[in-house]
Every structure is written in C-alpha cells, then in structure tokens.
Coordinates of C-alpha atoms and ligand atoms in Angstrom, one line a residue:
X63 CA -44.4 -73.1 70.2
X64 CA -41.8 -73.5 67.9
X65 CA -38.9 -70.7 69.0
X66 CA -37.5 -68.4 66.6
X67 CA -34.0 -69.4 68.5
X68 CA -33.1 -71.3 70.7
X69 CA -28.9 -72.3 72.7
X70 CA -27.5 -76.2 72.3
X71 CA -26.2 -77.3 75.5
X72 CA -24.6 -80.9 75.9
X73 CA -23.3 -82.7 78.6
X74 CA -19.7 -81.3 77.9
X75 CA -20.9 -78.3 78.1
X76 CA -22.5 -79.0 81.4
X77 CA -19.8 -80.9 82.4
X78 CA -17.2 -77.7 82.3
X79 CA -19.5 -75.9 84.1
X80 CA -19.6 -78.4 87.2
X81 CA -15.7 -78.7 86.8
X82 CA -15.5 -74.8 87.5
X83 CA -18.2 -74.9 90.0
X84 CA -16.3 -77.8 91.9
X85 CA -12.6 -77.2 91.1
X86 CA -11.6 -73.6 90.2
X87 CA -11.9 -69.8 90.7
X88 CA -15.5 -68.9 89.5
X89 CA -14.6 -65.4 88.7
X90 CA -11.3 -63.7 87.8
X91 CA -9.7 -66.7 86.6
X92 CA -8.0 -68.8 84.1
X93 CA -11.4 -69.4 82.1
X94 CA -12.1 -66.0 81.3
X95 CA -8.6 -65.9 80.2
X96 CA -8.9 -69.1 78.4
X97 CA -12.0 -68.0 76.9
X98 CA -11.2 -64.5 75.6
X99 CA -7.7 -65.8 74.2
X100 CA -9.7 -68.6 72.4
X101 CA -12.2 -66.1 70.6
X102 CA -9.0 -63.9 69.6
X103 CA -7.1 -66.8 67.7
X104 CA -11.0 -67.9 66.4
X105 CA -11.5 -64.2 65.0
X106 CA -8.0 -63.6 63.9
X107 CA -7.4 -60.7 66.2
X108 CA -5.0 -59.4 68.1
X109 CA -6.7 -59.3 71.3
X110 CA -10.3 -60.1 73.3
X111 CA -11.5 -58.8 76.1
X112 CA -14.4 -60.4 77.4
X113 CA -17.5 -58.5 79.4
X114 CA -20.9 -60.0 80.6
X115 CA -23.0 -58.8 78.1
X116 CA -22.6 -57.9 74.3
X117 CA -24.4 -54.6 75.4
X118 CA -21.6 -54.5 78.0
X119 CA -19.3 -54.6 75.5
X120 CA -21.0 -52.0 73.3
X121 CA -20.9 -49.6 76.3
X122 CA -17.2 -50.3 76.5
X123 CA -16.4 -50.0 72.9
X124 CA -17.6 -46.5 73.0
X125 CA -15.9 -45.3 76.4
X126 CA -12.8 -47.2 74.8
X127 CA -12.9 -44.5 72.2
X128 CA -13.4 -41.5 73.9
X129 CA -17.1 -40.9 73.1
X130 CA -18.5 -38.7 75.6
X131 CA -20.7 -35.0 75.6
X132 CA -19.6 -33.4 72.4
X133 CA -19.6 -36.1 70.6
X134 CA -21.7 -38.1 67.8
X135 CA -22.6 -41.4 67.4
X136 CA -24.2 -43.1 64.2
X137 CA -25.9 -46.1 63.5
X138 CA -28.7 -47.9 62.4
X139 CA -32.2 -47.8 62.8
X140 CA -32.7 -52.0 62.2
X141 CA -30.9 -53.7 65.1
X142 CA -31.6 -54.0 68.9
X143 CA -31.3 -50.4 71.0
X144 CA -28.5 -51.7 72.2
X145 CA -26.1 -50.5 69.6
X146 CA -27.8 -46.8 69.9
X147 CA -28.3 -47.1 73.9
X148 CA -24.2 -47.1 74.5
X149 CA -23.4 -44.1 72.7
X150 CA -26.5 -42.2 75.0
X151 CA -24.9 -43.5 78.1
X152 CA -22.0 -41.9 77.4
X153 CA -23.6 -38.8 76.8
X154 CA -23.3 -38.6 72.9
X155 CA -25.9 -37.0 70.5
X156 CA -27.4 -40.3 68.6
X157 CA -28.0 -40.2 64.8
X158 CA -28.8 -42.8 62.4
X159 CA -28.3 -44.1 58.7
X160 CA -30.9 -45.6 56.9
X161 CA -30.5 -49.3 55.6
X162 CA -29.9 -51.0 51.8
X163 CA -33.3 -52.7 51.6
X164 CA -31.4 -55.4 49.7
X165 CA -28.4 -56.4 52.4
X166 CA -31.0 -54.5 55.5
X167 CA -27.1 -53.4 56.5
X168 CA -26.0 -49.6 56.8
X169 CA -26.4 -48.2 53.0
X170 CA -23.0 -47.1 52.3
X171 CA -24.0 -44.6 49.7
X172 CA -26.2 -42.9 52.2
X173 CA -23.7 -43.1 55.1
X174 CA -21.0 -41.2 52.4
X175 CA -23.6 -38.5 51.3
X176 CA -24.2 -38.2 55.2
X177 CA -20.6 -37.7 55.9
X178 CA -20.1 -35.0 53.0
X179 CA -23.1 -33.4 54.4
X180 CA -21.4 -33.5 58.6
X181 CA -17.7 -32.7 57.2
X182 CA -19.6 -29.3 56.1
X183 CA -21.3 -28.6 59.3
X184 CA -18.3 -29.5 61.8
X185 CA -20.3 -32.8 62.6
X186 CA -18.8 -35.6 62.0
X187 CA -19.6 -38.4 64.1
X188 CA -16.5 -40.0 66.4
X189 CA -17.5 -43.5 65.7
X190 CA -19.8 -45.5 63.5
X191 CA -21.3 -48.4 64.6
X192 CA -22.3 -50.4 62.1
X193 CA -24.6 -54.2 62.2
X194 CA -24.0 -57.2 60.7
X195 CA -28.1 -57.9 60.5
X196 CA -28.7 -61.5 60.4
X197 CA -25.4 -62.4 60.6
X198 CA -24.1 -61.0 56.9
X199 CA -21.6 -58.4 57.3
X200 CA -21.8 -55.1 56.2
X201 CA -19.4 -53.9 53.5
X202 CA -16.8 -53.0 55.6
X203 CA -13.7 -52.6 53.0
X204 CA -16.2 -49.4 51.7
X205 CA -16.7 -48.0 55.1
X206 CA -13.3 -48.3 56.2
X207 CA -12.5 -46.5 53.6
X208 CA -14.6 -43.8 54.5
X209 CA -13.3 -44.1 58.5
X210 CA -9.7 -43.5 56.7
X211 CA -10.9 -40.3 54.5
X212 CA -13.5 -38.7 57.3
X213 CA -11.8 -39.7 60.4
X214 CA -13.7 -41.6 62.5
X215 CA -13.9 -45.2 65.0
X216 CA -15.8 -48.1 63.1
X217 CA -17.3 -50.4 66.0
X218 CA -18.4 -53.8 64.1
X219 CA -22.0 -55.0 66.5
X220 CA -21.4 -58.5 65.1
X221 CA -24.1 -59.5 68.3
X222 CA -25.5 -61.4 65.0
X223 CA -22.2 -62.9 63.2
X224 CA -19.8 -64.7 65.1
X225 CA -18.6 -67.7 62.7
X226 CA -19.4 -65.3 59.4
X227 CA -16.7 -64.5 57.0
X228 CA -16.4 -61.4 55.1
X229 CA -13.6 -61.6 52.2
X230 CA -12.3 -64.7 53.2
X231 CA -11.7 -63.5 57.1
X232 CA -13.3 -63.9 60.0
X233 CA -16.0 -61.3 61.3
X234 CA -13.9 -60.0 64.7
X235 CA -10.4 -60.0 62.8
X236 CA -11.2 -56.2 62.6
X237 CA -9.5 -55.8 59.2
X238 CA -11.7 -53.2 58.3
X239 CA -12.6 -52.0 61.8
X240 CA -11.1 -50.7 65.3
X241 CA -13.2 -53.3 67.6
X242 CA -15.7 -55.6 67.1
X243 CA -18.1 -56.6 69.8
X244 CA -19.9 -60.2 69.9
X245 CA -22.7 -61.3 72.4
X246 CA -23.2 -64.8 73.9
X247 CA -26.7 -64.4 74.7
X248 CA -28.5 -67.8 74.2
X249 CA -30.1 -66.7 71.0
X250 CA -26.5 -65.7 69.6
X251 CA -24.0 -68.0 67.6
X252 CA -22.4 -69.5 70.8
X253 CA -23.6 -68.7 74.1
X254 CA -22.5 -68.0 77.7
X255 CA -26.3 -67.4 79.1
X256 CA -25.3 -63.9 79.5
X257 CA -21.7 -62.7 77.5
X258 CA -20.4 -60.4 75.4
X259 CA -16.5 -59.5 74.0
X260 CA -14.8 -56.9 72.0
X261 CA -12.0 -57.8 69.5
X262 CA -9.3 -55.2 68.5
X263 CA -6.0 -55.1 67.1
X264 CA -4.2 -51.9 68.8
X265 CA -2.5 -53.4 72.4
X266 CA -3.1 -49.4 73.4
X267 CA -7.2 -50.0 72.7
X268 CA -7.1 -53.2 74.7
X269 CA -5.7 -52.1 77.5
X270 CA -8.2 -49.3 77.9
X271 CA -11.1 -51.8 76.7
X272 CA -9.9 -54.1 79.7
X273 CA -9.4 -50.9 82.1
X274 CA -13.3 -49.7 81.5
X275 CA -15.1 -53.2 81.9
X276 CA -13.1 -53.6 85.1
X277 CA -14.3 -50.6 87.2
X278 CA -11.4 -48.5 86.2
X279 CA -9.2 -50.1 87.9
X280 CA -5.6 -52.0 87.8
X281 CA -3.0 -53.6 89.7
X282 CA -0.7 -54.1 86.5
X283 CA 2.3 -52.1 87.6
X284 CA 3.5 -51.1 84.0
X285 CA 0.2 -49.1 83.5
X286 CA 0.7 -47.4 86.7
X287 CA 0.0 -43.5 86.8
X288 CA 2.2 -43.5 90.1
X289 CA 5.2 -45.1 91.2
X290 CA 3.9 -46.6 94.2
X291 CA 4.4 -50.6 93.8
X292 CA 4.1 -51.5 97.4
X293 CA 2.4 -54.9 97.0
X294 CA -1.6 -53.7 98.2
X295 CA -1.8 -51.4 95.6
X296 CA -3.9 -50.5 92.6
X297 CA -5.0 -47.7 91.0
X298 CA -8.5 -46.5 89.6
X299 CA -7.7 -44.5 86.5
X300 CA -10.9 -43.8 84.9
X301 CA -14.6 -44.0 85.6
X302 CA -15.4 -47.6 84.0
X303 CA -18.1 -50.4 85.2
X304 CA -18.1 -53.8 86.8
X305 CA -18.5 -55.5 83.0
X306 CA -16.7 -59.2 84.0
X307 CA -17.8 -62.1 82.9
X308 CA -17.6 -64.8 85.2
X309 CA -15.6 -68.1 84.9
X310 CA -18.7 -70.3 85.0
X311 CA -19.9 -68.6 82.3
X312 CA -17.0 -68.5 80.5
X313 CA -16.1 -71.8 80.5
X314 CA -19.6 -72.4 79.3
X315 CA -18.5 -70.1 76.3
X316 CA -15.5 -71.6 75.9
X317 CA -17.3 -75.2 75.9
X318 CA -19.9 -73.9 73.1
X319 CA -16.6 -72.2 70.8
X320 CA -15.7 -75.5 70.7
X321 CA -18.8 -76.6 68.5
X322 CA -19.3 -72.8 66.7
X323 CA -18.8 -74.9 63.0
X324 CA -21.7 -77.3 63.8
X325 CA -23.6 -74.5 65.0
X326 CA -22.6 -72.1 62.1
X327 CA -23.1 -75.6 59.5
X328 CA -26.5 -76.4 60.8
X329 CA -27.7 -72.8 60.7
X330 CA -26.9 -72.6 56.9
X331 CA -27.9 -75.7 56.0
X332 CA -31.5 -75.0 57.4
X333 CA -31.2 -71.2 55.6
X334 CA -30.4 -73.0 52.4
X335 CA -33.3 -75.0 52.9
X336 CA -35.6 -72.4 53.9
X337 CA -34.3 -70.5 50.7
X338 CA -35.6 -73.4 48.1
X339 CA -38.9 -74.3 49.8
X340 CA -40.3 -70.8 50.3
X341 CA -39.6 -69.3 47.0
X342 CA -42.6 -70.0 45.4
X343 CA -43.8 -68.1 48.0
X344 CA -45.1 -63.8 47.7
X345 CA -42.1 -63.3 50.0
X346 CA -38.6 -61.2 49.7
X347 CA -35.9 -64.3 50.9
X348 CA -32.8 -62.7 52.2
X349 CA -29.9 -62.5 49.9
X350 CA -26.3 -64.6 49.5
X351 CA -23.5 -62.8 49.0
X352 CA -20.6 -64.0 47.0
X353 CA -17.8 -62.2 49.0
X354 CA -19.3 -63.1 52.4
X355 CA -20.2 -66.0 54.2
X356 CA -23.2 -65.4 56.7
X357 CA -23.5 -66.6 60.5
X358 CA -27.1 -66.7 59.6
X359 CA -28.2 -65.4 63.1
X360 CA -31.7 -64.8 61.8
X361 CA -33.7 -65.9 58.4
X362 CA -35.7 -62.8 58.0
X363 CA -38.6 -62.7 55.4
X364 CA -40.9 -60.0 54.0
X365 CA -44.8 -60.2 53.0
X366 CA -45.3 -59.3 49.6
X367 CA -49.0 -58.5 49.1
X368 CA -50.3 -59.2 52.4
X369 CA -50.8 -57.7 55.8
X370 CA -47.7 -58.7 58.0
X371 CA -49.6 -58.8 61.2
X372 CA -52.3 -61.2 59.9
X373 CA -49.6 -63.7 59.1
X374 CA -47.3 -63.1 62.2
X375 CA -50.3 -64.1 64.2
X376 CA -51.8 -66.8 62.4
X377 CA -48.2 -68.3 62.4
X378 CA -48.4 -68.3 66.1
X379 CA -51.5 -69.7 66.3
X380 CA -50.3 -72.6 64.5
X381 CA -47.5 -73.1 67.0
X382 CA -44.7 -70.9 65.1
X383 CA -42.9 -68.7 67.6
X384 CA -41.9 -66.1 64.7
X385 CA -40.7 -63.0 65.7
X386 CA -39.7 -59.2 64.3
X387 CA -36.2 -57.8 64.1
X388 CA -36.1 -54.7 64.6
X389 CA -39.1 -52.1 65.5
X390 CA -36.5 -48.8 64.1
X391 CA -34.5 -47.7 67.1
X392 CA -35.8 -44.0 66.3
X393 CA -39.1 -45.1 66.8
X394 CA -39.2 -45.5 70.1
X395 CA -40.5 -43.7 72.8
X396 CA -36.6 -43.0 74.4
X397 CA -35.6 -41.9 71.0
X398 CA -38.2 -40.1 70.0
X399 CA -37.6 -37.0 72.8
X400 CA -34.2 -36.8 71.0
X401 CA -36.8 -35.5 68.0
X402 CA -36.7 -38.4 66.1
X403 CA -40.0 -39.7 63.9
X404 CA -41.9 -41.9 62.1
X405 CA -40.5 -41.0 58.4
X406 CA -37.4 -40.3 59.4
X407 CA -35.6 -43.2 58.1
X408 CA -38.0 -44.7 55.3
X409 CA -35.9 -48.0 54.2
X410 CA -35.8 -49.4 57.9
X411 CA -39.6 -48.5 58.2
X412 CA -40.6 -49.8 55.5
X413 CA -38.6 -53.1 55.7
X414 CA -39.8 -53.0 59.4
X415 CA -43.8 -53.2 58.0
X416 CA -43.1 -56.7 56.1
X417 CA -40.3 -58.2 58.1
X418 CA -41.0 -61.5 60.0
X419 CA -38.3 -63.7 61.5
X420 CA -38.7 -67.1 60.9
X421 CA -37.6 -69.9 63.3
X422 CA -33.7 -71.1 63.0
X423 CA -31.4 -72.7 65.2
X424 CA -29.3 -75.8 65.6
X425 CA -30.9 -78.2 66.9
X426 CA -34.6 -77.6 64.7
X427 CA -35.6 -81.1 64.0
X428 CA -37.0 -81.8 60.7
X429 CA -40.6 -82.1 61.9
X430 CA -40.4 -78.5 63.4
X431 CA -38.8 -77.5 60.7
X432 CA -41.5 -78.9 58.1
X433 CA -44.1 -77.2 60.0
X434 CA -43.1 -73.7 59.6
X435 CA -42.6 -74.1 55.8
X436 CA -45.9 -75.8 55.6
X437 CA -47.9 -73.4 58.2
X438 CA -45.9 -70.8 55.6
X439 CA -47.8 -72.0 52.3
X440 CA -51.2 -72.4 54.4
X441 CA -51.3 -69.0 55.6
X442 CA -49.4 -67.8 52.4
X443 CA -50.8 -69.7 49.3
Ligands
PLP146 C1 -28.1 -59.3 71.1 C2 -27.6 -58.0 70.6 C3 -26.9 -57.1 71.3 C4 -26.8 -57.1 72.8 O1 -26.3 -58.3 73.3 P1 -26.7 -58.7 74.8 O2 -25.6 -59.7 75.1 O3 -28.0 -59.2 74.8 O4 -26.5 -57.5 75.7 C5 -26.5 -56.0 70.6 N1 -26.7 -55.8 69.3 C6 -27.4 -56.7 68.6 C7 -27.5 -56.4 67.1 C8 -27.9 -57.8 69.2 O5 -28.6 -58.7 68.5

C-alpha cells in the first residue's frame, strides 16, 4: 500500500540520534534548546518553546492565554480534534466556523458576521484558532484585523504548514498571530516521531508558554514569586503538564530542520505534478494562491459526479493508501453532547462528502507516484 504520508530518515539523521544516546543529556538539555532556537530563527520569531506533541502544544497555547471556564473557543470543523480538544480541556465552551469551500480554511466573511453577531450577545470568543488545511495559510492579515477590532488571541495550528510562506514570511513568524503551534509527527513537514512547538513574539507569552509545558514549575530566580534563592529551590506557579520533548527526539528534529527545503521542494514538485495530470479528471484540485506559498501537507481532491466511497475503496484495492481529512470535529460523538449536528456547519460537510487525500511525501518514487494517477483515471475515467 502506497501511504498517504510517510517521514524521510537518513543516516545523519540516525546518526544524531546515536550521538545523543551515547554522548549527551537525553532530556533537559542542549538539543531541545538547540532545537527550539533553530525553529525560531527558521520561522522568524521571537521565541520557541518546544513540547512533545503539536497537541501538547495546542493545550499549552490555550492555558498560555488564559482560556479556562467562562471562556469561548472557535475554530474549525475541517482539521483533526486536536485543535477543538485543547480548548475542552481547559474547560472552554467550543464553537466553530464554517470553511471557504474554495481555500477549505476558516471563511473570513463568516468568522466577521459571527463576531458581529457574539460582540451583541457578550460572547466573544478569547481566542481563535484558526488551520492552515493542507499546508496553505489562512488569510491571516484579514483575521488579524478582526483580533485587533473584536479583541481576541489568534492561535495559528500550522500542524500542516511548517516551511509555507504567507506574504513573503514564514508561517510561525506570527505576523498576524499571538502563537503559532507546529507538530513533528512523522506525517508533518519535519518530524521528531512525536513533537510539537509554539512560536510567539511577546518574551511575557513565552515565559508562561515555557512555565505550562514544564509542570508549572521553575527554578529561574528572576521569575520567582518569593524571595527564597537558597540553591534547592523552585517554585510551582501554576497548574501546567509534563509537555517536554526529549533530547533524542529533538535532535532528531533538529537533524530533519536541516533538510525542511528538500522536503518542502519535493512536496511541491509532486503537487504540481499531481495538479497537470489529474485535471482532465471530474475532480475539484486544490487551489494556488498567489500571496502564499503552501507546505503542501496534504493534496486533497473532491469527486465530482461520483460516489466518494466507491473510489476511496477501489483506490485501496489497487494498493493506494488514500485517506480523508477531516470527518467535521462537530460530528463526532464527544462533540455532539455539546449539541452540535449534522447540518450545522454545511461547507465542511459537504466538502467532507467528496474529499479524498491523495498520497504525497518526499521520498514517493516515480513508479508509486504513476500508479495513483493511473489507478485515478481507471477508477475515474
Ligand atoms: C497533526 C495535527 C495536530 C496534532 O499534532 P500531534 O503532534 O499529532 O499531536 C493538530 N492539528 C492538526 C491540524 C494536525 O494535523
């Protein structure tokens, strides 16, 4: 089976594993360090704090700001749960904005009209968290625009688009945002095996970001609440979680940063390609934009005319290991007892019905990749 993703590891890569295994701390060291200051000067932000998953980082994001019982949380219905999951476990009311069926990221129209609609009723949300689906950002100088009017956090899930560019900066500069959070799963951009970070710009932001995925807890005498410096001491200062990421899995992260323009090259390269030799096809290709330059996470295609689930699984049959991104957050079982239906959010269901996610990743060789575009035309034609 072909996979719809799939991590590149070489032998450096291996290699600065074994170094850390054999010669250096393998957690709370100079990689993770290493590591989170490399993907700050990558991103063009101010600071990184790393945490060992990008749902990790999602959960710290939202403590970060404050979210807790009072509170609401938007986002969208077309990504993983994660991005709705971290605002839950804080204990914030979940609500979501539909998609542009064009971009499949946050409608920005419909997120304004929403906003109009909260400001009225008292509800408006504490942060947004918005999804840069496949690895094309959202149109974030519009929505910060609307943070700066409304009042509210915007949390960039870029899970999808390390190594895209959105008006000639990197996605994690967080020009347009408070934080960012990235995840290094193997599926992702670059990968750690398990990872995650969170970008930001505001040294007072970081520090709590950095305070909340390490248990609550500091020994940096400046941030002290009391003045006891006696040379055992640390202080637990809020209620945060055991997020670190370890140095062997850093340095793997770091390893892999090294390579994120081959990765990010090859990846468009084969969406390019994919984009010519399918379009003779009864499918909707995703779309280029001209102020944006995608990570392409994911090369997501909808069935025109025909019944999704017929090709998904005669694709697999023939050895194609497509996929779907996303089943709509609000249609699952966990969300629906929070009321949410079926109906609710028609653009994200509807693009749901069609959407299949063809195979893409670095190292696809041509023969692997000629056999989903012709087990495409066979089961499409
Ligand atoms: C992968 C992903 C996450 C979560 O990342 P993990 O590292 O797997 O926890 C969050 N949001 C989106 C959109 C993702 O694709």
């Amino acid at each position: 089976m072909i996979p719809y993703g799939k991590h590149s590891i070489v032998n450096t890569d291996i290699d600065a594993v074994i170094d850390v295994l054999k010669n250096h701390p393998i957690t709370q060291g100079a990689k993770v360090k290493q590591f989170a200051a490399s993907l700050a000067e990558y991103c063009q932000a101010n600071h990184c704090v790393t945490t060992n998953s990008g749902s990790a980082a999602l959960h710290v994001a939202c403590l970060a700001s404050g979210i807790s019982d009072d509170d609401w949380v938007w986002t969208v219905p077309n990504s993983f749960v994660a991005s709705a999951n971290c605002a839950v476990q804080c204990g914030a009311k979940i609500d979501f904005v539909d998609i542009d069926p064009i971009t499949r990221n946050i409608d920005v129209n419909l997120l304004e009209s929403k906003l109009i609609e909260a400001k009225r009723t008292g509800k408006i949300p504490k942060a947004v968290i918005v999804v840069h689906f496949s690895g094309l950002s959202c149109e974030m100088s519009k929505i910060w625009e609307l943070s700066q009017k409304f009042g509210f956090y915007v949390i960039e899930d870029a899970a999808h688009a390390l190594g895209a560019f959105y008006k000639g900066c990197p996605v994690g500069s967080c020009q347009f945002s408070h934080m960012t959070i990235l995840s290094f799963h193997p599926v992702k951009t670059i990968t750690s095996a398990e990872g995650g970070a969170i970008t930001c710009n505001d040294k007072t932001l970081a520090t709590k970001l950095n305070l909340y995925a390490n248990i609550g807890v500091t020994r940096d005498h400046s941030l002290f609440v009391n003045q006891n410096f006696e040379p055992w001491v640390y202080e637990q200062q809020v209620l945060g979680c055991n997020y670190r990421l370890s140095d062997v899995h850093a340095v793997l992260g770091l390893s892999q940063l090294d390579r994120i323009e081959e990765f990010v090259c090859a990846r468009t390269q084969l969406a390019n390609s994919y984009m010519n030799d399918l379009k003779s096809l009864p499918l909707k290709l995703p779309i280029v934009e001209a102020q944006s330059k995608s990570a392409w996470h994911l090369f997501v295609v909808e069935v025109v005319g025909h019944d999704r689930s017929e090709v998904f699984k005669r694709l697999r049959e023939k050895g194609i290991g497509v996929n779907v991104h996303y089943i709509p957050i609000h249609t699952q079982p966990f969300y629906q007892q929070f009321g949410f239906d079926w109906g609710d959010f028609p653009v994200s269901e509807q693009y749901y019905r069609n959407a299949v996610t063809l195979p893409l990743f670095p190292n696809m060789s041509d023969i692997e990749y000629d056999k989903v575009v012709s087990s495409l035309h066979e089961v499409m034609d």
